[in-house]
Coordinates of C-alpha atoms in Angstrom, one line a residue:
X775 CA -24.3 -42.2 -58.7
X776 CA -27.4 -41.8 -56.5
X777 CA -26.9 -40.0 -53.2
X778 CA -28.4 -41.7 -50.2
X779 CA -30.4 -39.5 -47.7
X780 CA -31.1 -40.4 -44.1
X781 CA -34.0 -39.3 -41.9
X782 CA -33.1 -36.8 -39.2
X783 CA -35.1 -35.4 -36.3
X784 CA -35.4 -31.9 -35.0
X785 CA -35.4 -32.9 -31.4
X786 CA -32.3 -35.1 -31.8
X787 CA -30.3 -32.4 -33.5
X788 CA -31.3 -29.8 -30.9
X789 CA -30.3 -32.2 -28.1
X790 CA -26.8 -32.9 -29.4
X791 CA -26.1 -29.3 -30.3
X792 CA -27.0 -28.1 -26.8
X793 CA -25.1 -31.0 -25.3
X794 CA -22.1 -29.9 -27.2
X795 CA -22.6 -26.5 -25.7
X796 CA -22.9 -24.8 -29.1
X797 CA -25.2 -22.1 -30.4
X798 CA -26.2 -22.1 -34.0
X799 CA -24.0 -19.1 -34.6
X800 CA -21.0 -21.1 -33.3
X801 CA -21.2 -23.5 -36.2
X802 CA -19.1 -23.2 -39.4
X803 CA -21.1 -21.9 -42.4
X804 CA -20.9 -25.2 -44.2
X805 CA -22.9 -27.1 -41.6
X806 CA -24.8 -24.2 -40.0
X807 CA -27.3 -24.1 -42.9
X808 CA -28.1 -27.8 -42.6
X809 CA -28.5 -27.6 -38.8
X810 CA -30.8 -24.6 -39.1
X811 CA -32.9 -26.3 -41.7
X812 CA -33.4 -29.4 -39.6
X813 CA -34.0 -27.5 -36.3
X814 CA -36.5 -25.2 -38.0
X815 CA -38.4 -28.2 -39.5
X816 CA -37.5 -27.2 -43.1
X817 CA -35.6 -30.4 -43.7
X818 CA -36.0 -33.9 -42.3
X819 CA -33.3 -35.6 -44.5
X820 CA -29.6 -35.1 -45.0
X821 CA -26.8 -37.0 -46.8
X822 CA -24.5 -39.2 -44.8
X823 CA -21.6 -36.8 -45.6
X824 CA -23.6 -33.8 -44.2
X825 CA -24.5 -35.7 -41.0
X826 CA -20.9 -36.9 -40.5
X827 CA -19.6 -33.3 -40.7
X828 CA -22.1 -32.2 -38.1
X829 CA -21.3 -35.2 -35.9
X830 CA -17.6 -34.3 -36.1
X831 CA -18.3 -30.8 -34.9
X832 CA -20.4 -32.1 -32.0
X833 CA -17.7 -34.8 -31.2
X834 CA -20.3 -37.6 -31.3
X835 CA -20.7 -40.7 -33.4
X836 CA -22.5 -40.2 -36.7
X837 CA -25.2 -42.7 -35.9
X838 CA -26.2 -40.8 -32.8
X839 CA -27.6 -38.0 -35.1
X840 CA -29.9 -40.4 -37.0
X841 CA -31.8 -41.8 -34.0
X842 CA -35.5 -41.5 -33.8
X843 CA -35.5 -39.6 -30.6
X844 CA -33.0 -38.0 -28.2
X845 CA -30.9 -40.6 -26.4
X846 CA -31.4 -41.5 -22.8
X847 CA -28.7 -39.8 -20.8
X848 CA -27.8 -42.8 -18.7
X849 CA -27.3 -45.0 -21.7
X850 CA -25.5 -42.4 -23.8
X851 CA -23.0 -41.6 -21.1
X852 CA -22.5 -45.1 -19.8
X853 CA -18.7 -45.5 -19.5
X854 CA -17.8 -49.2 -18.7
X855 CA -14.6 -48.3 -16.8
X856 CA -14.2 -47.5 -13.1
X857 CA -13.5 -43.9 -12.2
X858 CA -10.5 -43.3 -9.9
X859 CA -10.2 -39.6 -10.7
X860 CA -11.6 -38.3 -7.5
X861 CA -10.2 -40.9 -5.1
X862 CA -13.6 -42.7 -4.9
X863 CA -13.4 -46.0 -6.7
X864 CA -16.9 -46.3 -8.2
X865 CA -18.4 -47.0 -11.5
X866 CA -19.6 -43.9 -13.3
X867 CA -22.3 -43.0 -15.8
X868 CA -20.0 -40.4 -17.4
X869 CA -22.3 -37.4 -17.3
X870 CA -19.4 -35.3 -16.0
X871 CA -17.3 -36.2 -19.0
X872 CA -17.0 -34.0 -22.1
X873 CA -18.5 -35.3 -25.3
X874 CA -14.9 -35.7 -26.7
X875 CA -13.9 -38.0 -23.8
X876 CA -17.0 -40.2 -24.1
X877 CA -16.5 -40.5 -27.8
X878 CA -12.9 -41.4 -27.4
X879 CA -13.6 -44.1 -24.7
X880 CA -16.4 -45.7 -26.6
X881 CA -14.4 -45.5 -29.9
X882 CA -11.4 -47.3 -28.3
X883 CA -13.7 -49.9 -26.7
X884 CA -15.3 -50.6 -30.1
X885 CA -12.0 -51.0 -31.8
X886 CA -10.6 -53.2 -29.0
X887 CA -13.8 -55.4 -29.1
X888 CA -12.9 -56.0 -32.7
X889 CA -9.3 -56.8 -31.8
X890 CA -10.3 -59.2 -29.1
X891 CA -12.6 -61.1 -31.4
X892 CA -9.9 -61.3 -34.0
X893 CA -7.4 -62.6 -31.5
X894 CA -9.9 -65.1 -30.2
X895 CA -10.5 -66.3 -33.7
X896 CA -6.7 -66.9 -33.9
X897 CA -6.9 -68.8 -30.6
X898 CA -4.8 -66.3 -28.8
X899 CA -3.9 -67.5 -25.3
X900 CA -4.6 -65.1 -22.4
X901 CA -1.6 -63.0 -21.5
X902 CA -0.1 -64.3 -18.3
X903 CA 0.9 -60.9 -16.9
X904 CA -2.7 -59.5 -16.9
X905 CA -4.0 -59.8 -13.3
X906 CA -0.8 -61.6 -12.3
X907 CA -0.8 -59.6 -9.1
X908 CA -3.6 -58.3 -6.8
X909 CA -4.0 -55.4 -4.5
X910 CA -4.5 -57.4 -1.4
X911 CA -1.6 -59.8 -1.5
X912 CA 1.0 -58.0 -3.7
X913 CA 3.2 -55.0 -3.1
X914 CA 4.3 -52.3 -5.5
X915 CA 7.9 -53.5 -5.5
X916 CA 6.9 -56.9 -6.9
X917 CA 4.9 -55.4 -9.7
X918 CA 7.7 -52.9 -10.6
X919 CA 10.3 -55.7 -10.8
X920 CA 7.9 -57.6 -13.1
X921 CA 7.6 -54.6 -15.4
X922 CA 11.3 -54.0 -15.5
X923 CA 12.1 -57.6 -16.2
X924 CA 9.2 -58.7 -18.4
X925 CA 8.8 -55.5 -20.5
X926 CA 12.5 -54.5 -20.5
X927 CA 11.7 -51.0 -19.2
X928 CA 14.7 -49.2 -17.9
X929 CA 13.0 -45.9 -17.0
X930 CA 15.2 -43.8 -19.3
X931 CA 13.1 -44.3 -22.4
X932 CA 11.3 -41.5 -24.2
X933 CA 7.5 -41.8 -24.4
X934 CA 7.7 -43.2 -27.9
X935 CA 10.2 -45.9 -26.9
X936 CA 8.2 -46.8 -23.7
X937 CA 5.0 -47.1 -25.8
X938 CA 6.8 -49.5 -28.2
X939 CA 8.1 -51.7 -25.4
X940 CA 4.7 -52.1 -23.9
X941 CA 3.1 -52.8 -27.2
X942 CA 5.7 -55.5 -28.0
X943 CA 4.3 -57.6 -25.1
X944 CA 0.7 -57.5 -26.5
X945 CA -0.7 -54.4 -24.8
X946 CA -2.4 -51.9 -27.2
X947 CA -1.4 -48.3 -26.4
X948 CA -3.3 -45.3 -27.7
X949 CA -2.5 -41.6 -27.2
X950 CA -4.8 -38.7 -27.9
X951 CA -5.3 -35.2 -26.5
X952 CA -8.1 -34.4 -24.0
X953 CA -8.4 -31.9 -21.2
X954 CA -5.7 -32.7 -18.7
X955 CA -8.0 -31.8 -15.8
X956 CA -10.5 -34.4 -17.1
X957 CA -8.5 -37.5 -17.6
X958 CA -4.8 -38.3 -17.9
X959 CA -5.1 -42.0 -18.7
X960 CA -7.1 -45.2 -18.4
X961 CA -6.5 -48.9 -18.8
X962 CA -8.7 -51.9 -19.6
X963 CA -7.2 -55.1 -18.2
X964 CA -8.6 -57.6 -20.6
X965 CA -6.6 -60.9 -20.6
X966 CA -6.7 -61.2 -24.4
X967 CA -6.6 -57.6 -25.6
X968 CA -5.5 -55.2 -22.8
X969 CA -5.1 -51.6 -23.7
X970 CA -3.9 -48.3 -22.4
X971 CA -4.8 -44.7 -23.2
X972 CA -2.6 -41.8 -22.2
X973 CA -3.3 -38.1 -22.7
X974 CA -0.8 -36.6 -25.2
X975 CA -1.9 -33.1 -24.1
X976 CA -0.1 -33.7 -20.8
X977 CA 3.6 -32.8 -20.2
X978 CA 5.9 -35.4 -21.9
X979 CA 7.4 -36.5 -18.5
X980 CA 3.9 -37.0 -17.1
X981 CA 3.0 -39.1 -20.1
X982 CA 5.7 -41.6 -19.2
X983 CA 4.4 -41.8 -15.6
X984 CA 0.9 -42.3 -16.9
X985 CA 2.0 -45.2 -19.2
X986 CA 3.7 -47.1 -16.4
X987 CA 0.9 -46.3 -14.0
X988 CA -1.7 -47.7 -16.4
X989 CA 0.5 -50.7 -17.1
X990 CA 0.4 -51.4 -13.3
X991 CA -3.4 -51.4 -13.6
X992 CA -3.2 -54.2 -16.1
X993 CA -0.8 -56.2 -14.0
X994 CA -3.1 -56.1 -11.0
X995 CA -6.1 -56.7 -13.3
X996 CA -8.1 -53.6 -12.5
X997 CA -9.6 -51.3 -15.2
X998 CA -9.8 -47.6 -14.4
X999 CA -9.8 -44.0 -15.5
X1000 CA -7.1 -42.0 -13.7
X1001 CA -6.4 -38.4 -13.1
X1002 CA -4.7 -38.1 -9.8
X1003 CA -1.4 -39.5 -11.2
X1004 CA 1.9 -38.6 -9.5
X1005 CA 0.2 -37.8 -6.2
X1006 CA 1.2 -40.6 -3.8
X1007 CA -0.5 -40.7 -0.4
X1008 CA 1.8 -42.8 1.9
X1009 CA -1.1 -43.3 4.5
X1010 CA -3.3 -45.0 1.9
X1011 CA -1.1 -47.7 0.6
X1012 CA -4.0 -50.0 -0.6
X1013 CA -5.9 -47.6 -2.8
X1014 CA -5.7 -48.7 -6.5
X1015 CA -4.4 -45.3 -7.6
X1016 CA -1.8 -45.0 -4.9
X1017 CA -0.6 -48.6 -5.5
X1018 CA -0.1 -47.9 -9.3
X1019 CA 1.5 -44.5 -8.6
X1020 CA 4.1 -46.3 -6.4
X1021 CA 4.8 -48.9 -9.1
X1022 CA 5.4 -46.1 -11.6
X1023 CA 7.7 -44.3 -9.1
X1024 CA 9.8 -47.4 -8.5
X1025 CA 10.2 -48.1 -12.2
X1026 CA 11.0 -44.6 -13.3
X1027 CA 12.9 -43.4 -10.3
X1028 CA 15.0 -46.4 -9.2
X1029 CA 15.9 -46.7 -5.5
X1030 CA 19.6 -46.7 -6.2
X1031 CA 19.4 -43.4 -8.1
X1032 CA 17.4 -41.7 -5.4
X1033 CA 19.7 -43.0 -2.6
X1034 CA 22.7 -41.8 -4.5
X1035 CA 21.3 -38.3 -4.9
X1036 CA 23.7 -35.6 -3.5
X1037 CA 21.3 -32.7 -3.4
X1038 CA 20.5 -30.6 -0.4
X1039 CA 16.8 -30.3 -1.1
X1040 CA 16.4 -27.1 -3.1
X1041 CA 13.6 -26.8 -5.6
X1042 CA 16.1 -26.5 -8.4
X1043 CA 17.9 -29.7 -7.3
X1044 CA 14.6 -31.6 -7.3
X1045 CA 13.8 -30.2 -10.7
X1046 CA 17.2 -31.1 -12.1
X1047 CA 16.9 -34.7 -10.9
X1048 CA 13.3 -34.9 -12.3
X1049 CA 14.6 -33.7 -15.7
X1050 CA 17.5 -36.3 -15.6
X1051 CA 15.1 -39.1 -14.9
X1052 CA 12.4 -37.8 -17.3
X1053 CA 9.6 -37.5 -14.7
X1054 CA 7.5 -34.7 -13.4
X1055 CA 8.7 -32.4 -10.6
X1056 CA 5.9 -33.5 -8.3
X1057 CA 6.5 -37.2 -8.8
X1058 CA 10.2 -36.7 -8.1
X1059 CA 9.5 -34.7 -5.0
X1060 CA 7.2 -37.3 -3.6
X1061 CA 9.7 -40.1 -4.4
X1062 CA 12.5 -38.2 -2.5
X1063 CA 10.2 -37.6 0.4
X1064 CA 8.9 -41.1 0.8
X1065 CA 12.5 -42.4 0.7
X1066 CA 13.5 -39.9 3.4
X1067 CA 15.8 -37.8 1.2
X1068 CA 13.9 -34.6 1.9
X1069 CA 12.3 -33.3 5.1
X1070 CA 8.6 -32.4 5.7
X1071 CA 9.1 -28.7 5.7
X1072 CA 10.8 -28.6 2.3
X1073 CA 8.4 -31.2 0.9
X1074 CA 5.3 -29.1 1.8
X1075 CA 6.9 -25.9 0.5
X1076 CA 8.1 -27.5 -2.8
X1077 CA 4.8 -29.4 -3.3
X1078 CA 2.8 -26.2 -3.1
X1079 CA 5.1 -24.5 -5.6
X1080 CA 5.2 -27.4 -8.0
X1081 CA 1.4 -27.9 -7.9
X1082 CA 0.9 -24.2 -8.6
X1083 CA 3.3 -24.4 -11.5
X1084 CA 1.4 -27.4 -12.9
X1085 CA -2.0 -25.7 -12.6
X1086 CA -0.5 -22.8 -14.6
X1087 CA 0.8 -25.3 -17.1
X1088 CA -2.7 -26.8 -17.5
X1089 CA -4.2 -23.4 -18.0
X1090 CA -1.6 -22.1 -20.4
X1091 CA 0.3 -25.1 -22.0
X1092 CA 3.2 -24.1 -24.2
X1093 CA 2.7 -23.9 -27.9
X1094 CA 3.8 -26.9 -29.8
X1095 CA 7.2 -26.5 -31.5
X1096 CA 7.1 -26.3 -35.3
X1097 CA 8.0 -29.6 -36.8
X1098 CA 8.4 -30.9 -40.3
X1099 CA 5.5 -33.3 -39.8
X1100 CA 3.2 -30.7 -38.3
X1101 CA -0.2 -30.9 -39.9
X1102 CA 0.7 -34.3 -41.4
X1103 CA -2.3 -36.6 -40.8
X1104 CA -0.4 -39.8 -41.1
X1105 CA 2.6 -38.7 -39.0
X1106 CA 0.1 -37.7 -36.3
X1107 CA -1.7 -41.0 -36.5
X1108 CA 1.5 -43.0 -36.2
X1109 CA 2.3 -41.1 -33.1
X1110 CA -1.0 -41.5 -31.3
X1111 CA -2.5 -44.8 -32.7
X1112 CA -1.7 -48.3 -31.4
X1113 CA 0.8 -49.7 -33.8
X1114 CA -0.2 -53.2 -32.8
X1115 CA -3.9 -52.5 -33.6
X1116 CA -3.2 -51.0 -37.0
X1117 CA -0.8 -53.8 -37.9
X1118 CA -3.5 -56.4 -36.9
X1119 CA -6.1 -54.7 -39.1
X1120 CA -3.8 -54.5 -42.1
X1121 CA -2.8 -58.1 -41.7
X1122 CA -6.5 -59.2 -41.5
X1123 CA -7.2 -57.2 -44.6
X1124 CA -4.2 -58.7 -46.4
X1125 CA -5.3 -62.2 -45.4
X1126 CA -8.9 -61.4 -46.6
X1127 CA -10.5 -61.9 -43.2
X1128 CA -11.7 -58.3 -43.1
X1129 CA -13.1 -56.1 -46.0
X1130 CA -11.2 -53.1 -47.3
X1131 CA -14.0 -50.9 -46.3
X1132 CA -14.0 -52.2 -42.7
X1133 CA -10.2 -52.0 -42.6
X1134 CA -10.3 -48.4 -43.7
X1135 CA -13.0 -47.6 -41.0
X1136 CA -11.1 -49.3 -38.2
X1137 CA -7.7 -47.6 -38.9
X1138 CA -9.0 -44.3 -40.3
X1139 CA -7.5 -44.3 -43.8
X1140 CA -9.3 -43.6 -47.0
X1141 CA -6.9 -44.9 -49.7
X1142 CA -4.6 -47.9 -50.1
X1143 CA -1.7 -45.4 -50.1
X1144 CA -2.6 -44.8 -46.5
X1145 CA -1.1 -48.1 -45.5
X1146 CA 2.3 -47.2 -46.8
X1147 CA 2.1 -43.8 -45.2
X1148 CA 1.5 -45.5 -41.8
X1149 CA 4.5 -47.7 -42.5
X1150 CA 2.3 -50.9 -42.6
X1151 CA 3.5 -53.9 -44.6
X1152 CA 2.3 -57.5 -44.7
X1153 CA 4.7 -60.0 -43.4

């Protein structure tokens, strides 16, 4: 079978390698020779497979490497989601994001664009809970009650169970690992195909808080990338992030449970309650403080301690425990992918409304056996 070659450009290859902060010597031998050949002007054509492997190493889309000229920074890094990470609610161009983060955001947006089009073809009605509340006229308690009642969330669920409950109502939930200091979660509040991303590199208790926080974004109809999750600022009750943090706190740390707490305020007691409720230490501390269960002196002391411990956690996260499914591509995909999305793609393929090739590309499988390994069946 003939091998197809694609034109490649020296300036484009150099731009992407430098943007990925890589030297030629940092590259694996298998792709290093091809990059050297292109950047030296020795080659101006590569196979798709060769280009794809280089793109994977640079954490960019394959088609970015076959452009005629280096991309315009503003267009390449355009991220169509509001940035709430710094407390300044503004649109961003994404130039302070890593290549991995940009690729993830754009990849998920592309997949969800397909999902929305498919749902609209099926005449899917807008989901009533998207934008049901608003920041000006609603309060966090109302939104929290809606989440508990409509989504059946009790607050005691593990991350996997919480994700399943949210997806059961029509919200697509994706998990993947990025730098915790860069982004912990984001939400797109589309009325037809809303979706949430949460950082699986974060502590498992923080992942739960992120999921409910981002769900609150959807209920108030506000897209956003978040990082300052857990850190409630009582004096700024109308900021989007603070509002969503309060919603998550109410859902995951019920008022009755906090009021019934018999602790005296030691750091260990706060940590024990946080562990019992499955939330982070800092989120638990802030909830106790805002409900008057701990004084200002202890709050400030514990907050400093917990924040220092979390900074250390981010710098040196514990090694993952050895598991039977460790290294299993399909087990990992099931854990991080949106089950609702993969099921929709498989159903579309089974009903002949999407080609096998496109279905493979959307889900990330290469053989028909992949459907079974992902537990997907046509119903």
